[in-house]
Amino acid sequence: MKRSVAVRLSAVLATGALAAATGLAMSTTTASAATGGVTGYATQNGGTTGGAGGQTVRATTGTAIHQALCNRASSSTPITIQVEGTINHGNTTKVSGGSCSTAADKIELKQISNVSIIGVGNGAVFDQLGIHIRESSNIIIQNVTVKNVKKSGSPTSNGGDAIGMESDVRNVWVDHATLEASGGESEGYDGLFDMKDNTQYVTLSYSTLRNSGRGGLIGSSESDRSNGYVTFHHNLYENLDSRTPLLRGGIAHIYNNHYKNLNESGINSRAGARARVDNNYFEDSKDVLGTFYTDQAGTWQVNGNIFDNITWSTRSGDNQPAGPNPTSTTSVGIPYSYSLDAANCVPSVVSQTAGANKGLKVSDGSCTPQNPDPTDPDPTDPDPTDPDPTDPPTGTNLSIGAGADGSSKASGTSYGNVVDGSTSTYWSPSGSTGSVSVKWGSATTVSKINIQLASGSGTIGSYRVLNHDTGAVLASGSGSGAIGFSSTSLKKITFEITGASGTPRIAEFETYAS
């Protein structure tokens, strides 16, 4: 019979100790946000873009993360927070402000929207400090490690959840994360990825969940059935006792995941839940699918899965495993497009892609991991293809007659002034940084913009050009003038000023097809 997570963890720790004793250096990968790569149910309900189009700031402490949230113009002002270093209780304090509601014992994303938290550089580790999302929407968490969050013992954080969501949460994408503990409930830990009290439209992708008693749940009790529309794909679940996930009510799409050493049970569909389970690889585990620990059954649709050395217990009472020959008990339609890797290559693909500091590699269904979109550079790196600002564009200015909006504007200025064809009127952000966008009613092809400054303008120190539809970075650099990039069809394009000397005055935001 399988050993519990606490016992099995000792072997994992011994391996790590050997590496340390021999002076082995673990390599890390510098990563930028692969925005635009959101998949699954997080693409529904209007989509998930996080902080795209807003300011980008760097944080090395939990307090700095809270300060970035609190310093926004409003609780919905878009922001991307790049995190590097170890975030823990010693460097995390409560910060107050009109655009935030923070706490000292966790990273608190409460009553806010339009936020990305991205691990960069040598990595972001939330050590014994959980991330709590409450009454919030449009959140991206990417390329981070959250470990050893406790609900009992010392220190405690977030009820013992690595990442927890509750109370009217919508559109969250957690991607390329590592969520881990050092034991089960008796050692003070709870869930790695929990959703409850009306949390919907969530995707967990390319992540590693390991060494815990509980992988995660959807719904806190048999009566908490307001959650759902959750996608889990290309994740590694390793050395867990149960809940991969526990699903109460709602719908989950679970595909291309690798399950190893599930000690007691795996996907637990109960209380009327419906799970679609496609092309997963289950290995060296027990009761990987079924309804467990309740007499309120759930259902599942199974397609193309591989069950490798799986032990199935006898069905009786509140223990109803789907095996030894799992068959579908429901049918679940999926509203979004997705590409399935064959189940037999899932262990290889997941080992190369899942978890933080893996280079944000993804799969396109070909069983060969792909690097992130090369047109999505690190925000701090100027695009080497940017033309000389003195190279004027030619053709028709597509901005004339288009709409405009932005993140903030100084008193007496207007977003519409950047598309009126006049250099005597202008838009300025409310501070030295901000963004302005040009938008059309239908998709428009753009490959060059021209930023004209008005008299008396401050100098633009750094900028990003964004496909606002997807959040993809089209170009980055410094200064003003003509900026070229690969031809792109979009409905909205954003010019984001990330650094400036003085207050910029943008007279015209011109757009061109060529």
PDB file of N, CA and C in Angstrom, residues 123-154:
ATOM      1  N   GLY A 123      13.932  34.254  -9.755  1.00  0.00           N
ATOM      2  CA  GLY A 123      12.793  33.539  -9.219  1.00  0.00           C
ATOM      3  C   GLY A 123      12.100  34.261  -8.087  1.00  0.00           C
ATOM      4  N   ALA A 124      10.829  33.946  -7.903  1.00  0.00           N
ATOM      5  CA  ALA A 124      10.010  34.504  -6.826  1.00  0.00           C
ATOM      6  C   ALA A 124       9.515  33.355  -5.964  1.00  0.00           C
ATOM      7  N   VAL A 125       9.845  33.385  -4.670  1.00  0.00           N
ATOM      8  CA  VAL A 125       9.447  32.341  -3.745  1.00  0.00           C
ATOM      9  C   VAL A 125       8.649  32.951  -2.606  1.00  0.00           C
ATOM     10  N   PHE A 126       7.408  32.503  -2.455  1.00  0.00           N
ATOM     11  CA  PHE A 126       6.566  32.911  -1.330  1.00  0.00           C
ATOM     12  C   PHE A 126       6.719  31.823  -0.274  1.00  0.00           C
ATOM     13  N   ASP A 127       7.555  32.093   0.725  1.00  0.00           N
ATOM     14  CA  ASP A 127       7.956  31.102   1.708  1.00  0.00           C
ATOM     15  C   ASP A 127       7.090  31.203   2.965  1.00  0.00           C
ATOM     16  N   GLN A 128       6.256  30.188   3.196  1.00  0.00           N
ATOM     17  CA  GLN A 128       5.334  30.130   4.332  1.00  0.00           C
ATOM     18  C   GLN A 128       4.306  31.262   4.300  1.00  0.00           C
ATOM     19  N   LEU A 129       4.111  31.837   3.136  1.00  0.00           N
ATOM     20  CA  LEU A 129       3.204  32.970   2.969  1.00  0.00           C
ATOM     21  C   LEU A 129       2.284  32.693   1.787  1.00  0.00           C
ATOM     22  N   GLY A 130       0.979  32.531   2.044  1.00  0.00           N
ATOM     23  CA  GLY A 130       0.041  32.204   1.001  1.00  0.00           C
ATOM     24  C   GLY A 130      -0.465  33.416   0.242  1.00  0.00           C
ATOM     25  N   ILE A 131      -1.078  33.152  -0.899  1.00  0.00           N
ATOM     26  CA  ILE A 131      -1.699  34.190  -1.721  1.00  0.00           C
ATOM     27  C   ILE A 131      -3.207  34.002  -1.639  1.00  0.00           C
ATOM     28  N   HIS A 132      -3.912  35.058  -1.213  1.00  0.00           N
ATOM     29  CA  HIS A 132      -5.347  34.997  -0.963  1.00  0.00           C
ATOM     30  C   HIS A 132      -6.075  35.921  -1.938  1.00  0.00           C
ATOM     31  N   ILE A 133      -7.013  35.368  -2.700  1.00  0.00           N
ATOM     32  CA  ILE A 133      -7.794  36.141  -3.668  1.00  0.00           C
ATOM     33  C   ILE A 133      -9.239  36.132  -3.203  1.00  0.00           C
ATOM     34  N   ARG A 134      -9.800  37.302  -2.918  1.00  0.00           N
ATOM     35  CA  ARG A 134     -11.145  37.393  -2.361  1.00  0.00           C
ATOM     36  C   ARG A 134     -11.901  38.554  -3.014  1.00  0.00           C
ATOM     37  N   GLU A 135     -13.118  38.284  -3.477  1.00  0.00           N
ATOM     38  CA  GLU A 135     -13.965  39.328  -4.085  1.00  0.00           C
ATOM     39  C   GLU A 135     -13.185  40.108  -5.144  1.00  0.00           C
ATOM     40  N   SER A 136     -12.488  39.377  -6.004  1.00  0.00           N
ATOM     41  CA  SER A 136     -11.619  40.002  -7.000  1.00  0.00           C
ATOM     42  C   SER A 136     -11.797  39.323  -8.352  1.00  0.00           C
ATOM     43  N   SER A 137     -11.294  39.980  -9.408  1.00  0.00           N
ATOM     44  CA  SER A 137     -11.428  39.433 -10.750  1.00  0.00           C
ATOM     45  C   SER A 137     -10.259  39.844 -11.621  1.00  0.00           C
ATOM     46  N   ASN A 138     -10.070  39.087 -12.705  1.00  0.00           N
ATOM     47  CA  ASN A 138      -9.034  39.334 -13.704  1.00  0.00           C
ATOM     48  C   ASN A 138      -7.644  39.377 -13.064  1.00  0.00           C
ATOM     49  N   ILE A 139      -7.231  38.232 -12.541  1.00  0.00           N
ATOM     50  CA  ILE A 139      -5.959  38.104 -11.839  1.00  0.00           C
ATOM     51  C   ILE A 139      -5.096  37.064 -12.550  1.00  0.00           C
ATOM     52  N   ILE A 140      -3.820  37.385 -12.767  1.00  0.00           N
ATOM     53  CA  ILE A 140      -2.849  36.443 -13.308  1.00  0.00           C
ATOM     54  C   ILE A 140      -1.723  36.267 -12.293  1.00  0.00           C
ATOM     55  N   ILE A 141      -1.394  35.013 -11.994  1.00  0.00           N
ATOM     56  CA  ILE A 141      -0.239  34.688 -11.166  1.00  0.00           C
ATOM     57  C   ILE A 141       0.615  33.712 -11.963  1.00  0.00           C
ATOM     58  N   GLN A 142       1.875  34.075 -12.189  1.00  0.00           N
ATOM     59  CA  GLN A 142       2.684  33.290 -13.118  1.00  0.00           C
ATOM     60  C   GLN A 142       4.137  33.213 -12.654  1.00  0.00           C
ATOM     61  N   ASN A 143       4.727  32.022 -12.837  1.00  0.00           N
ATOM     62  CA  ASN A 143       6.155  31.805 -12.617  1.00  0.00           C
ATOM     63  C   ASN A 143       6.575  32.082 -11.170  1.00  0.00           C
ATOM     64  N   VAL A 144       5.785  31.601 -10.206  1.00  0.00           N
ATOM     65  CA  VAL A 144       6.112  31.783  -8.797  1.00  0.00           C
ATOM     66  C   VAL A 144       6.102  30.430  -8.083  1.00  0.00           C
ATOM     67  N   THR A 145       6.815  30.363  -6.970  1.00  0.00           N
ATOM     68  CA  THR A 145       6.780  29.219  -6.069  1.00  0.00           C
ATOM     69  C   THR A 145       6.137  29.645  -4.763  1.00  0.00           C
ATOM     70  N   VAL A 146       5.173  28.863  -4.304  1.00  0.00           N
ATOM     71  CA  VAL A 146       4.539  29.092  -2.998  1.00  0.00           C
ATOM     72  C   VAL A 146       4.711  27.819  -2.198  1.00  0.00           C
ATOM     73  N   LYS A 147       5.350  27.914  -1.037  1.00  0.00           N
ATOM     74  CA  LYS A 147       5.668  26.677  -0.321  1.00  0.00           C
ATOM     75  C   LYS A 147       5.452  26.795   1.187  1.00  0.00           C
ATOM     76  N   ASN A 148       5.107  25.654   1.763  1.00  0.00           N
ATOM     77  CA  ASN A 148       5.062  25.470   3.213  1.00  0.00           C
ATOM     78  C   ASN A 148       4.163  26.470   3.932  1.00  0.00           C
ATOM     79  N   VAL A 149       2.978  26.693   3.394  1.00  0.00           N
ATOM     80  CA  VAL A 149       1.999  27.580   4.025  1.00  0.00           C
ATOM     81  C   VAL A 149       1.207  26.758   5.050  1.00  0.00           C
ATOM     82  N   LYS A 150       1.168  27.232   6.302  1.00  0.00           N
ATOM     83  CA  LYS A 150       0.580  26.451   7.390  1.00  0.00           C
ATOM     84  C   LYS A 150      -0.708  27.067   7.928  1.00  0.00           C
ATOM     85  N   LYS A 151      -1.599  26.169   8.381  1.00  0.00           N
ATOM     86  CA  LYS A 151      -2.798  26.631   9.087  1.00  0.00           C
ATOM     87  C   LYS A 151      -2.664  26.415  10.592  1.00  0.00           C
ATOM     88  N   SER A 152      -1.681  25.635  11.007  1.00  0.00           N
ATOM     89  CA  SER A 152      -1.403  25.452  12.429  1.00  0.00           C
ATOM     90  C   SER A 152       0.101  25.375  12.621  1.00  0.00           C
ATOM     91  N   GLY A 153       0.556  25.656  13.849  1.00  0.00           N
ATOM     92  CA  GLY A 153       1.978  25.771  14.079  1.00  0.00           C
ATOM     93  C   GLY A 153       2.396  27.216  13.923  1.00  0.00           C
ATOM     94  N   SER A 154       3.617  27.458  13.530  1.00  0.00           N
ATOM     95  CA  SER A 154       4.102  28.834  13.394  1.00  0.00           C
ATOM     96  C   SER A 154       5.161  28.901  12.288  1.00  0.00           C
TER      97      SER A 154
END
